[in-house]
Coordinates of C-alpha atoms in Angstrom, one line a residue:
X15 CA -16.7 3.5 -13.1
X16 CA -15.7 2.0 -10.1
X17 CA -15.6 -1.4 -7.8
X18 CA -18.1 -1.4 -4.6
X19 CA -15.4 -0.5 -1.9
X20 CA -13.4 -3.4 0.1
X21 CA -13.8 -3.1 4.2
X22 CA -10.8 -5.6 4.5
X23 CA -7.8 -4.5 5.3
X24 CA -4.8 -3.9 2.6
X25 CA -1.1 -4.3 3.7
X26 CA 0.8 -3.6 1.1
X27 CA 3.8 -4.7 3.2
X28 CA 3.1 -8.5 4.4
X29 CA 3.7 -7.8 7.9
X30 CA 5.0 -10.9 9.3
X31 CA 8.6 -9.2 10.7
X32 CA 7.0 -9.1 14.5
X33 CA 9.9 -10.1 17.0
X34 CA 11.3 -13.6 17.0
X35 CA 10.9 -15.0 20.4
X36 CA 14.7 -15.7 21.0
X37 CA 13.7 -17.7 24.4
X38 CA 10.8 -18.9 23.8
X39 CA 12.2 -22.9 24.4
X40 CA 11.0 -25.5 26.7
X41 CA 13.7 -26.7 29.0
X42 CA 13.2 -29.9 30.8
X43 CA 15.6 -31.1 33.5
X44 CA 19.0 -32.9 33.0
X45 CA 21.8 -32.3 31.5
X46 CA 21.5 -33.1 27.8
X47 CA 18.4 -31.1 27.9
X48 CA 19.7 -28.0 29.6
X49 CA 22.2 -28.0 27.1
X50 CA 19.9 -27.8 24.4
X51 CA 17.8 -25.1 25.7
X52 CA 20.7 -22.6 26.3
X53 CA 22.3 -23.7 22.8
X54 CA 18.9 -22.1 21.6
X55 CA 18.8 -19.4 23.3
X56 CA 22.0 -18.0 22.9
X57 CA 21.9 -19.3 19.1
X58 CA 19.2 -16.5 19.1
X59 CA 21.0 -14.1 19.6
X60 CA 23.5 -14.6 16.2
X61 CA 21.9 -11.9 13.8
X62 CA 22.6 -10.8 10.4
X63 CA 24.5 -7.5 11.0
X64 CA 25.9 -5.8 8.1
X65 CA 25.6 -6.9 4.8
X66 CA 27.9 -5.4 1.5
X67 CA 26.4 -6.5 -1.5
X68 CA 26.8 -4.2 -4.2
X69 CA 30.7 -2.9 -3.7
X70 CA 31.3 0.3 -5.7
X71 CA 33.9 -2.0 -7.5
X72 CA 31.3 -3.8 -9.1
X73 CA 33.6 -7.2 -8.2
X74 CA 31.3 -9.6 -6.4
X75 CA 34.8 -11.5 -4.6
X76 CA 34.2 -7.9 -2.6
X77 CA 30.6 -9.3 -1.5
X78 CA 30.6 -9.9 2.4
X79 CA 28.5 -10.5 5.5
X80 CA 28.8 -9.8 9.1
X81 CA 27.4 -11.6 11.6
X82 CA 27.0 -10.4 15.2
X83 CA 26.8 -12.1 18.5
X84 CA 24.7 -10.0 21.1
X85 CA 25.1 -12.9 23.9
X86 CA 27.1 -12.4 27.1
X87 CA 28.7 -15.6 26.1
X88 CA 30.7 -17.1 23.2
X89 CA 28.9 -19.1 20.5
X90 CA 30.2 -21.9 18.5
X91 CA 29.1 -21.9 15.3
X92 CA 29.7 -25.8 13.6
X93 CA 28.0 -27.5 11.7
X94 CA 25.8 -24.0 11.0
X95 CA 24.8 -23.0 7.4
X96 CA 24.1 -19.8 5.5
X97 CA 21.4 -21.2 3.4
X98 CA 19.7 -18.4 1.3
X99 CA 22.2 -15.5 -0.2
X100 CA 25.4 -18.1 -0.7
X101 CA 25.2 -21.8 0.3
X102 CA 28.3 -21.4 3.3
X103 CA 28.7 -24.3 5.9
X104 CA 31.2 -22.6 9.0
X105 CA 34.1 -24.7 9.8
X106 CA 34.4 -26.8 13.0
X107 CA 35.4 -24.7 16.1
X108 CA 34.1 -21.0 14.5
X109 CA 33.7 -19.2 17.3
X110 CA 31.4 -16.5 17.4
X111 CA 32.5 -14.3 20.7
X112 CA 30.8 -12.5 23.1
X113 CA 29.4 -9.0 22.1
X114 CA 31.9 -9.9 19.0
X115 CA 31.4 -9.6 15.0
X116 CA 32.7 -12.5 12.3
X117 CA 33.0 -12.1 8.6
X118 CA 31.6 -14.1 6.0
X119 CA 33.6 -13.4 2.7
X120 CA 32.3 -14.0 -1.1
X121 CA 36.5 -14.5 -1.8
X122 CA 38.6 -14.8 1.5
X123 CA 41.9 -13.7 -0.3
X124 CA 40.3 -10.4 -1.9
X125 CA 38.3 -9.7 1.4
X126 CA 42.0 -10.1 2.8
X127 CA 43.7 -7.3 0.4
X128 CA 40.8 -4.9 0.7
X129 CA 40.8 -4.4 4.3
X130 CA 44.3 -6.2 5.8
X131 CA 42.9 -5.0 9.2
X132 CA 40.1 -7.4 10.0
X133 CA 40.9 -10.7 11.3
X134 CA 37.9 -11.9 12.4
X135 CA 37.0 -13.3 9.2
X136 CA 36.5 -16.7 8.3
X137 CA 39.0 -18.3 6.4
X138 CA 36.7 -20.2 4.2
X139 CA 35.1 -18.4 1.2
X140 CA 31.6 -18.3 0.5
X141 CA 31.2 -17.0 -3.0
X142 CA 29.1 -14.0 -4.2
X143 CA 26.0 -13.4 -2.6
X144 CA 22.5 -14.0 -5.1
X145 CA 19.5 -12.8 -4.5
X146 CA 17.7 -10.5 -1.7
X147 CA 17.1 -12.9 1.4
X148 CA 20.2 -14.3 3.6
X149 CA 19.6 -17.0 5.4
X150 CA 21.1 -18.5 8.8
X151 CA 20.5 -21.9 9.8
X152 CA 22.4 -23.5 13.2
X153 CA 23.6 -27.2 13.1
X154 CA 20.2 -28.4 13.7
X155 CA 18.6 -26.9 10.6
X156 CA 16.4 -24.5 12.6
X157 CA 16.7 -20.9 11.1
X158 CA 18.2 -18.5 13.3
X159 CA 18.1 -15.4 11.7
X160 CA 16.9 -13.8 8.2
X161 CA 17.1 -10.7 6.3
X162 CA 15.4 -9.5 3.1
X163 CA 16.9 -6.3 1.9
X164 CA 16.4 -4.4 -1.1
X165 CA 18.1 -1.1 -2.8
X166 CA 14.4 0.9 -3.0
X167 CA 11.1 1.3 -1.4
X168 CA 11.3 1.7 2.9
X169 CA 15.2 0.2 2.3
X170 CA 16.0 3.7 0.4
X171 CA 14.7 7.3 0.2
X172 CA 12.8 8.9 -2.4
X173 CA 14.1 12.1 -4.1
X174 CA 14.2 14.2 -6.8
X175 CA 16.5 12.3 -10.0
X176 CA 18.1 14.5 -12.8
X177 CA 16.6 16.9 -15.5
X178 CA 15.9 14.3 -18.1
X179 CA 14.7 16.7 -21.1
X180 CA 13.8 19.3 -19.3
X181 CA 11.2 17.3 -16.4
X182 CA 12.8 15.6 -13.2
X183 CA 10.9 12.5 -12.0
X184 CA 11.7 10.9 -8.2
X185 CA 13.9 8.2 -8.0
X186 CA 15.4 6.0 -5.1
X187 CA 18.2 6.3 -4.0
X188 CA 21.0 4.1 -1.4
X189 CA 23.9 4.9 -1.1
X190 CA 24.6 0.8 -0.1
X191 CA 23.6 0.2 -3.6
X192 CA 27.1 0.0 -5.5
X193 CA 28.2 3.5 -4.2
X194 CA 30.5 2.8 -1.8
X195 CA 28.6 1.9 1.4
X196 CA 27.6 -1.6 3.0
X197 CA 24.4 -1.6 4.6
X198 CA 24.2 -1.9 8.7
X199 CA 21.8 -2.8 10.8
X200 CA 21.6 0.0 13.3
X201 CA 20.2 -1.2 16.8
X202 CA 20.6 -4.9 16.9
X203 CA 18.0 -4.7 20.2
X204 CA 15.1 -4.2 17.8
X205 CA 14.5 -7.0 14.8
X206 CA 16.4 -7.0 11.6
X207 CA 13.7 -7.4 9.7
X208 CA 12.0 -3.7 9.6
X209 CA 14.0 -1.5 6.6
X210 CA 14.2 1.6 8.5
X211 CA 16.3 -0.4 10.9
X212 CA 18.7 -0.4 8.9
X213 CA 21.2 2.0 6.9
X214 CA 23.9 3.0 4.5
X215 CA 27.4 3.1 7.0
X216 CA 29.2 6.4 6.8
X217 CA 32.2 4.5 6.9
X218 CA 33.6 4.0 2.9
X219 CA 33.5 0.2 2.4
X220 CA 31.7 -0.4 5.6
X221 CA 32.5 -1.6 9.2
X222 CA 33.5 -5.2 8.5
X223 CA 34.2 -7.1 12.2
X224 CA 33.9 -4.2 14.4
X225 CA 31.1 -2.1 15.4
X226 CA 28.6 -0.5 12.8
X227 CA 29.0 3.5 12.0
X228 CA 25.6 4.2 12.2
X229 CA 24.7 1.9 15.1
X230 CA 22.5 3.4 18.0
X231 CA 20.8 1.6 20.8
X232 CA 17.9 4.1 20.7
X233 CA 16.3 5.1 17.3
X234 CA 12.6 6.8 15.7
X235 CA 9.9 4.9 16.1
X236 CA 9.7 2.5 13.3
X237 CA 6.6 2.9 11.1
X238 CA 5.4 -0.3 8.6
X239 CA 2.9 -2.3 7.6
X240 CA 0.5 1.4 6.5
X241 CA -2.9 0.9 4.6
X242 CA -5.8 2.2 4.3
X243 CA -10.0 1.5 4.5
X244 CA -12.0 1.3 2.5
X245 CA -9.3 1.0 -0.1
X246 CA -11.4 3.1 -2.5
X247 CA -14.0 4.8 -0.3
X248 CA -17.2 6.4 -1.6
X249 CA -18.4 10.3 -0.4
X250 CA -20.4 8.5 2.7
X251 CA -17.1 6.8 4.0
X252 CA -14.8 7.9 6.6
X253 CA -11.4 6.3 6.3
X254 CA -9.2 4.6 8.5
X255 CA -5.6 4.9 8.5
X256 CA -3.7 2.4 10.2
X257 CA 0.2 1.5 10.2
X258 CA 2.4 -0.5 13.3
X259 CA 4.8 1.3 15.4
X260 CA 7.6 -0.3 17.0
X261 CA 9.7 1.2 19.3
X262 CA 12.1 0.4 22.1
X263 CA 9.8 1.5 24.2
X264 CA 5.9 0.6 24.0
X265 CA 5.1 3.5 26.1
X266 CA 5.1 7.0 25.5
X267 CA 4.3 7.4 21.9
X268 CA 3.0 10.1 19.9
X269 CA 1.7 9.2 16.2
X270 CA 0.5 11.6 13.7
X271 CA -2.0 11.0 10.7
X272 CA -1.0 14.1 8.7
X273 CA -3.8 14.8 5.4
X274 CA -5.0 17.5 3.4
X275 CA -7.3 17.3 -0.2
X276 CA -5.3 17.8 -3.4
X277 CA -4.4 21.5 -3.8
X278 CA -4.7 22.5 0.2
X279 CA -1.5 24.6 1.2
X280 CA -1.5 23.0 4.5
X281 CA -1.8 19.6 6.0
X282 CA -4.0 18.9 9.1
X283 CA -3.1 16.5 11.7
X284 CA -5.4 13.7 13.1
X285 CA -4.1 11.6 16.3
X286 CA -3.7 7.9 15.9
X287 CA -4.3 5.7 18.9
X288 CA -3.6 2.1 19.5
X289 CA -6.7 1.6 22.3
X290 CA -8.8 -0.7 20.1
X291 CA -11.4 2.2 19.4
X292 CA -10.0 3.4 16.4
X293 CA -10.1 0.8 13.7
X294 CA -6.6 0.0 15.1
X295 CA -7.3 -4.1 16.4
X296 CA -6.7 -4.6 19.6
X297 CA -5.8 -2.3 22.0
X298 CA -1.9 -2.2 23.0
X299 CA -1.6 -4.5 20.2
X300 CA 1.3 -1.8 18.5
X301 CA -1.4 -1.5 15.2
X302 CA -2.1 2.3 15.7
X303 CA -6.0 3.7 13.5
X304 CA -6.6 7.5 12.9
X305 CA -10.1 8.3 11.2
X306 CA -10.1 10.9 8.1
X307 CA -13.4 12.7 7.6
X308 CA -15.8 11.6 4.5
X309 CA -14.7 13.5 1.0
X310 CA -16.5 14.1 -2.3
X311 CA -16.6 12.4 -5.3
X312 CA -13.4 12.1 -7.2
X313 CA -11.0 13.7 -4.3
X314 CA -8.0 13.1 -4.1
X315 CA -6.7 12.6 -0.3
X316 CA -2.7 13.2 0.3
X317 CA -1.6 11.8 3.8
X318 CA 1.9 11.1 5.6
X319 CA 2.3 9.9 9.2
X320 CA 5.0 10.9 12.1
X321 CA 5.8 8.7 15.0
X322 CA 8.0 10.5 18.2
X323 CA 9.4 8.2 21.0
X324 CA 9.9 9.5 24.2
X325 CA 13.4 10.9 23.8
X326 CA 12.2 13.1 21.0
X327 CA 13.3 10.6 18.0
X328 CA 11.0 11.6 15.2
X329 CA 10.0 9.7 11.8
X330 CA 8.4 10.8 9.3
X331 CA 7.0 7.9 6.8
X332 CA 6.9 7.9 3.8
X333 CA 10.7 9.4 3.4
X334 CA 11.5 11.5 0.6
X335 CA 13.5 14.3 0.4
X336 CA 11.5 17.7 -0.9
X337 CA 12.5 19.4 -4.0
X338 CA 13.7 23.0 -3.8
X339 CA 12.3 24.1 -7.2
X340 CA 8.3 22.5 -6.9
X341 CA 5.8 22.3 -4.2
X342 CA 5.6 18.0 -5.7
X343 CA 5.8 15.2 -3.0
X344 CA 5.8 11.9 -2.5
X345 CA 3.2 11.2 -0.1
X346 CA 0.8 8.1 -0.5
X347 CA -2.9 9.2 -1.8
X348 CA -6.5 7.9 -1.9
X349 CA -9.3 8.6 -3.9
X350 CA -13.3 8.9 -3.6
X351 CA -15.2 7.3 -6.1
X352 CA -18.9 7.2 -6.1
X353 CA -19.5 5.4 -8.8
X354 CA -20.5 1.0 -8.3
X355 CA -18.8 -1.4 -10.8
X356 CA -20.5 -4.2 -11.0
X357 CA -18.6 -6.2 -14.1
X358 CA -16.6 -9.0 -13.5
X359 CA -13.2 -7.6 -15.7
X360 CA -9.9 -6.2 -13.9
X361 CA -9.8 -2.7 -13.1
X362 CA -6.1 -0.7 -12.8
X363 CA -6.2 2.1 -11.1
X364 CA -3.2 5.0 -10.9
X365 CA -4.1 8.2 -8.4
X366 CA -1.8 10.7 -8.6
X367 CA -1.7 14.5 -7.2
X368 CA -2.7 17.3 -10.0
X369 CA 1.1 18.3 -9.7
X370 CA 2.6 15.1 -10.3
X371 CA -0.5 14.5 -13.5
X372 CA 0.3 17.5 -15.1
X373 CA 4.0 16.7 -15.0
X374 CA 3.1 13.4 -16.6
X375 CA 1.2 15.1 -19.1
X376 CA 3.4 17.9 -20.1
X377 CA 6.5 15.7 -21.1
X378 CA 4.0 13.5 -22.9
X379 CA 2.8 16.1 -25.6
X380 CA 6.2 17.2 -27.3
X381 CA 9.9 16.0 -28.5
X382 CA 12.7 15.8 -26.9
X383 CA 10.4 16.1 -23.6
X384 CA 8.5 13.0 -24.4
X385 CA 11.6 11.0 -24.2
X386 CA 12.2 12.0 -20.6
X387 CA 11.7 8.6 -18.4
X388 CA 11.2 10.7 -15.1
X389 CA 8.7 9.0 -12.5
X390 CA 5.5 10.6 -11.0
X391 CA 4.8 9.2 -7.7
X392 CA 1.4 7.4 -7.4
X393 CA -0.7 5.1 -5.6
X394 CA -1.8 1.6 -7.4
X395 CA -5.1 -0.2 -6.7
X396 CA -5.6 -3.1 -8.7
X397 CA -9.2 -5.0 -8.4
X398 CA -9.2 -8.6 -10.6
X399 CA -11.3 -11.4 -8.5
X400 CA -8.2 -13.0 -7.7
X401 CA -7.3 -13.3 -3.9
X402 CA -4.1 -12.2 -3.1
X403 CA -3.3 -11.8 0.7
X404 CA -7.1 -12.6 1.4
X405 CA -8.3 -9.8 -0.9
X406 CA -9.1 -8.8 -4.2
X407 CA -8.0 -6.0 -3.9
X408 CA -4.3 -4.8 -4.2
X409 CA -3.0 -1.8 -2.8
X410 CA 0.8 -0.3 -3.7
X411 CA 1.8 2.8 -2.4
X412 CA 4.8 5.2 -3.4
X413 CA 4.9 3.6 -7.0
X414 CA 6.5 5.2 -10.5
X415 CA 4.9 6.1 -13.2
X416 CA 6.6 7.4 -16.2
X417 CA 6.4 7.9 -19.8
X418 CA 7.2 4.3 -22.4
X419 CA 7.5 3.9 -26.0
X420 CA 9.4 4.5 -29.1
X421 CA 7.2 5.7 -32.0
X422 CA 3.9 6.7 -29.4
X423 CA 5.8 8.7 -26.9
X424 CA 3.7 11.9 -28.1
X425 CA 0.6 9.9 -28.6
X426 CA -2.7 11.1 -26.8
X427 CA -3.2 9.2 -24.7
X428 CA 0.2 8.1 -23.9
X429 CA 1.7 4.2 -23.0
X430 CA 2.9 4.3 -19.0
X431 CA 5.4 2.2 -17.2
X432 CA 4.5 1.4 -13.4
X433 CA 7.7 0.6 -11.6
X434 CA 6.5 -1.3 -8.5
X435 CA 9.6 -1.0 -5.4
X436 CA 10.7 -4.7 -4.8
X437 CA 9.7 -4.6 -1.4
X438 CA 6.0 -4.4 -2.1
X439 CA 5.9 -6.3 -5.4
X440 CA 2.5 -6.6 -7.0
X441 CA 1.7 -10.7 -7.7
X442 CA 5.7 -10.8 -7.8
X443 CA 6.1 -8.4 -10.4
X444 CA 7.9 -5.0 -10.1
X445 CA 6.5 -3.5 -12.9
X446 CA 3.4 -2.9 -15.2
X447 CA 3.2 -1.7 -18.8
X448 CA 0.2 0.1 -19.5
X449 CA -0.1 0.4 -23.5
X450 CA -2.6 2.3 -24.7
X451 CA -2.0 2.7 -28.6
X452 CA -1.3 0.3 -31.7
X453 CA 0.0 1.7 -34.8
X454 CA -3.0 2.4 -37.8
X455 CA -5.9 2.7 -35.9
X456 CA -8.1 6.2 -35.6
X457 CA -7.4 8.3 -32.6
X458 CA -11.1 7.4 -31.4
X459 CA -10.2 3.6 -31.4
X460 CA -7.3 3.7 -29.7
X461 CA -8.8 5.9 -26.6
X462 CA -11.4 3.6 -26.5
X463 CA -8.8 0.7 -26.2
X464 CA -6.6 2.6 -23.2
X465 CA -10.1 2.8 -21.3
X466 CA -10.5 -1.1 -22.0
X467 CA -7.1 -1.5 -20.7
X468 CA -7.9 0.3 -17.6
X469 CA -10.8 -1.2 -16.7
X470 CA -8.8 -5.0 -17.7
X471 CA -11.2 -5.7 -21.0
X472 CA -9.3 -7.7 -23.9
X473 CA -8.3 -5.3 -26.7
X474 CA -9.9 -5.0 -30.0
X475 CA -7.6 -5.6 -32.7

């Protein structure tokens, strides 16, 4: 049974990471005035830069920042705070130099032994960083720059994990996440807020005061901020697509909505437009809409998107990495359901390809495979009555689904774990336990209880 289908837009990915406008002051005459307008502006240009968090050491004295001054001009950095990440106030007379890079150390003295060539370090130490935003405030309070990084979802890439029992499952992986690499911005022209600007360094230990390994004034097209509509269309519907590109360059774009139903060898591609004719907004507005045709009941709808620049940089989003032994992926799905819901309890929805179901499935029905943890990629929609981003409904793309238990692992049906990527947490939780059995109740009883739990019903004990 299903929910009428939602016309409002889903972002999965709050998309609130548009440009900061570094200049955007108003500067009256005289002196004092001037000199706080061009304070501001080239305060703007201090950015978060690299950022080691997770050194392969384990030792969080190793943890450090780097901040990076794009101005032509030198910027003095008293009285300004790191705020989120560590609580940091800069010493009087830090000077930040032009087109120049200062460290921020968790322990000064074992930043010092670890790499005895960088000087441009401050003295003080900061202590170990905590949590996933950094925050920089200048000596006015007003925040400068912030980051929000994480070690999955569009700040890693999705590939295949190890034989676990004999199944493989996807897992993320980022190689800034404790295995030797710090994580770089790579072209401090475009916002530091957008995940795929930004990178493991191919430097071990990172690029600390100097220039980042992977930096580049010019990369692909940056794709965020993807959903679809209607979030659960029915066969009548014809679904829009939508995601926005940014780019160095606003011109010259090609974007591809790649799809094909459940079980097609090939994908076909659909053009995506930003000319406010395609349920894209407005037009030149950087929200791009590609239309995919009405399906019937119960398809499943697999879909991908490409953006190329004009000097030939291609994305391709989602990112995984295509295993060599299965024709599985991890592209983001949608389903048609015909049917109308009209009850007022939750209902949890996991849509899955047939290949990545009957993966699920197998490991679930025998030992040792049942106690394989490997992930299927899915899709999550959740529907509940409670407005969340202005909707009801909840979309989560590129999830984890995989096998949990102790004594059920074989049951039929079997208990699931959703693990939700951090980036895209669902009501600020990164994962869901789906049980569907309790011990001494008849098989009929318990199946019965799972569909209760998927469609949000109290169990009946």
């Amino acid at each position: 049974m299903a929910a009428p289908p939602e016309k409002a837009r889903a972002d999965w990915l709050v998309d609130s990471e548009l440009p900061d406008m570094k200049t955007a002051v108003t500067c009256f005459s005289g002196i004092l005035f001037l000199r706080a307008c061009l304070a501001s502006t080239l305060g703007g240009n201090v950015i978060i830069d690299e950022i080691m968090y997770h050194p392969n050491s384990t030792n969080v004295l190793e943890e450090w920042i780097e901040l990076h001054n794009s101005a032509p001009t030198n910027v003095n950095l008293s009285g300004w705070q790191i705020t989120r990440g560590v609580h940091f106030s800069f010493p009087t007379n830090t000077i930040l130099a032009a087109g120049g890079y200062l460290v921020v150390a968790a322990d000064a003295t074992t930043f010092a032994a670890k790499y005895p060539g960088v000087s441009n370090v401050v003295p003080a130490s900061a202590g170990p960083l905590d949590g996933h935003t950094i925050e920089l405030d200048d000596n006015t309070g007003q925040t400068i720059n912030s980051v929000t990084y994480y070690n999955d979802g569009d700040w890693a890439i999705r590939r295949m994990g190890p034989v676990i029992y004999d199944h493989q499952g996807w897992e993320w992986f980022a190689a800034h996440d404790g295995l030797g690499a710090s994580l770089e911005l790579i072209n401090p022209d475009l916002p530091n807020s957008y995940a795929q600007n930004w990178g493991s360094s191919t430097t071990p230990n990172g690029t600390p005061g100097r220039p980042n390994s992977i930096g580049a004034a010019n990369i692909a097209p940056v794709i965020t901020a993807v959903g679809h509509t209607p979030i659960i269309p029915q066969p009548t519907d014809v679904v829009t697509v939508s995601a926005r590109i940014v780019d160095e360059h606003t011109n010259g774009l090609a974007v591809t909505l790649n799809y094909r139903v459940d079980g097609a060898a090939n994908f076909s591609p659909v053009p995506m437009f930003d000319d406010g004719a395609h349920g894209d907004g407005l037009a030149g507005d950087g929200i791009y809409g590609g239309t995919l045709p009405a399906q019937p009941d119960s398809t499943v709808v697999e879909f991908f998107l490409q953006a190329r620049d004009l000097e030939n940089n291609l994305r391709t989003y989602p990112a995984f990495v295509p295993p060599t032994n299965s024709v599985r992926t991890a592209n983001l799905l949608y389903q048609v359901d015909a049917g109308v819901y009209n009850g007022s309890q939750p209902i949890y929805r996991i849509l899955m390809t047939e290949a990545e179901r009957a993966e699920l499935f197998a490991l679930g029905r025998k030992c040792p495979d049942s106690d394989s943890d490997a992930e299927m990629n899915a899709t999550l929609i959740t529907q509940d009555g409670v407005v969340t981003d202005g909707s009801t409904t909840q979309l989560r793309y590129n999830v984890g689904v995989r096998n949990r238990g102790h004594g059920t692992r074989q049951s039929n049906p079997n208990n699931y774990h959703v693990n939700i990527p951090a980036d895209r947490m669902w009501k600020n939780q990164t994962g869901i336990n789906a049980g569907a059995r309790q011990q001494h109740q008849p098989d009929g009883h318990r199946r019965r209880q799972f569909l209760r739990f998927l469609r949000g019903e109290r169990a009946v004990q």
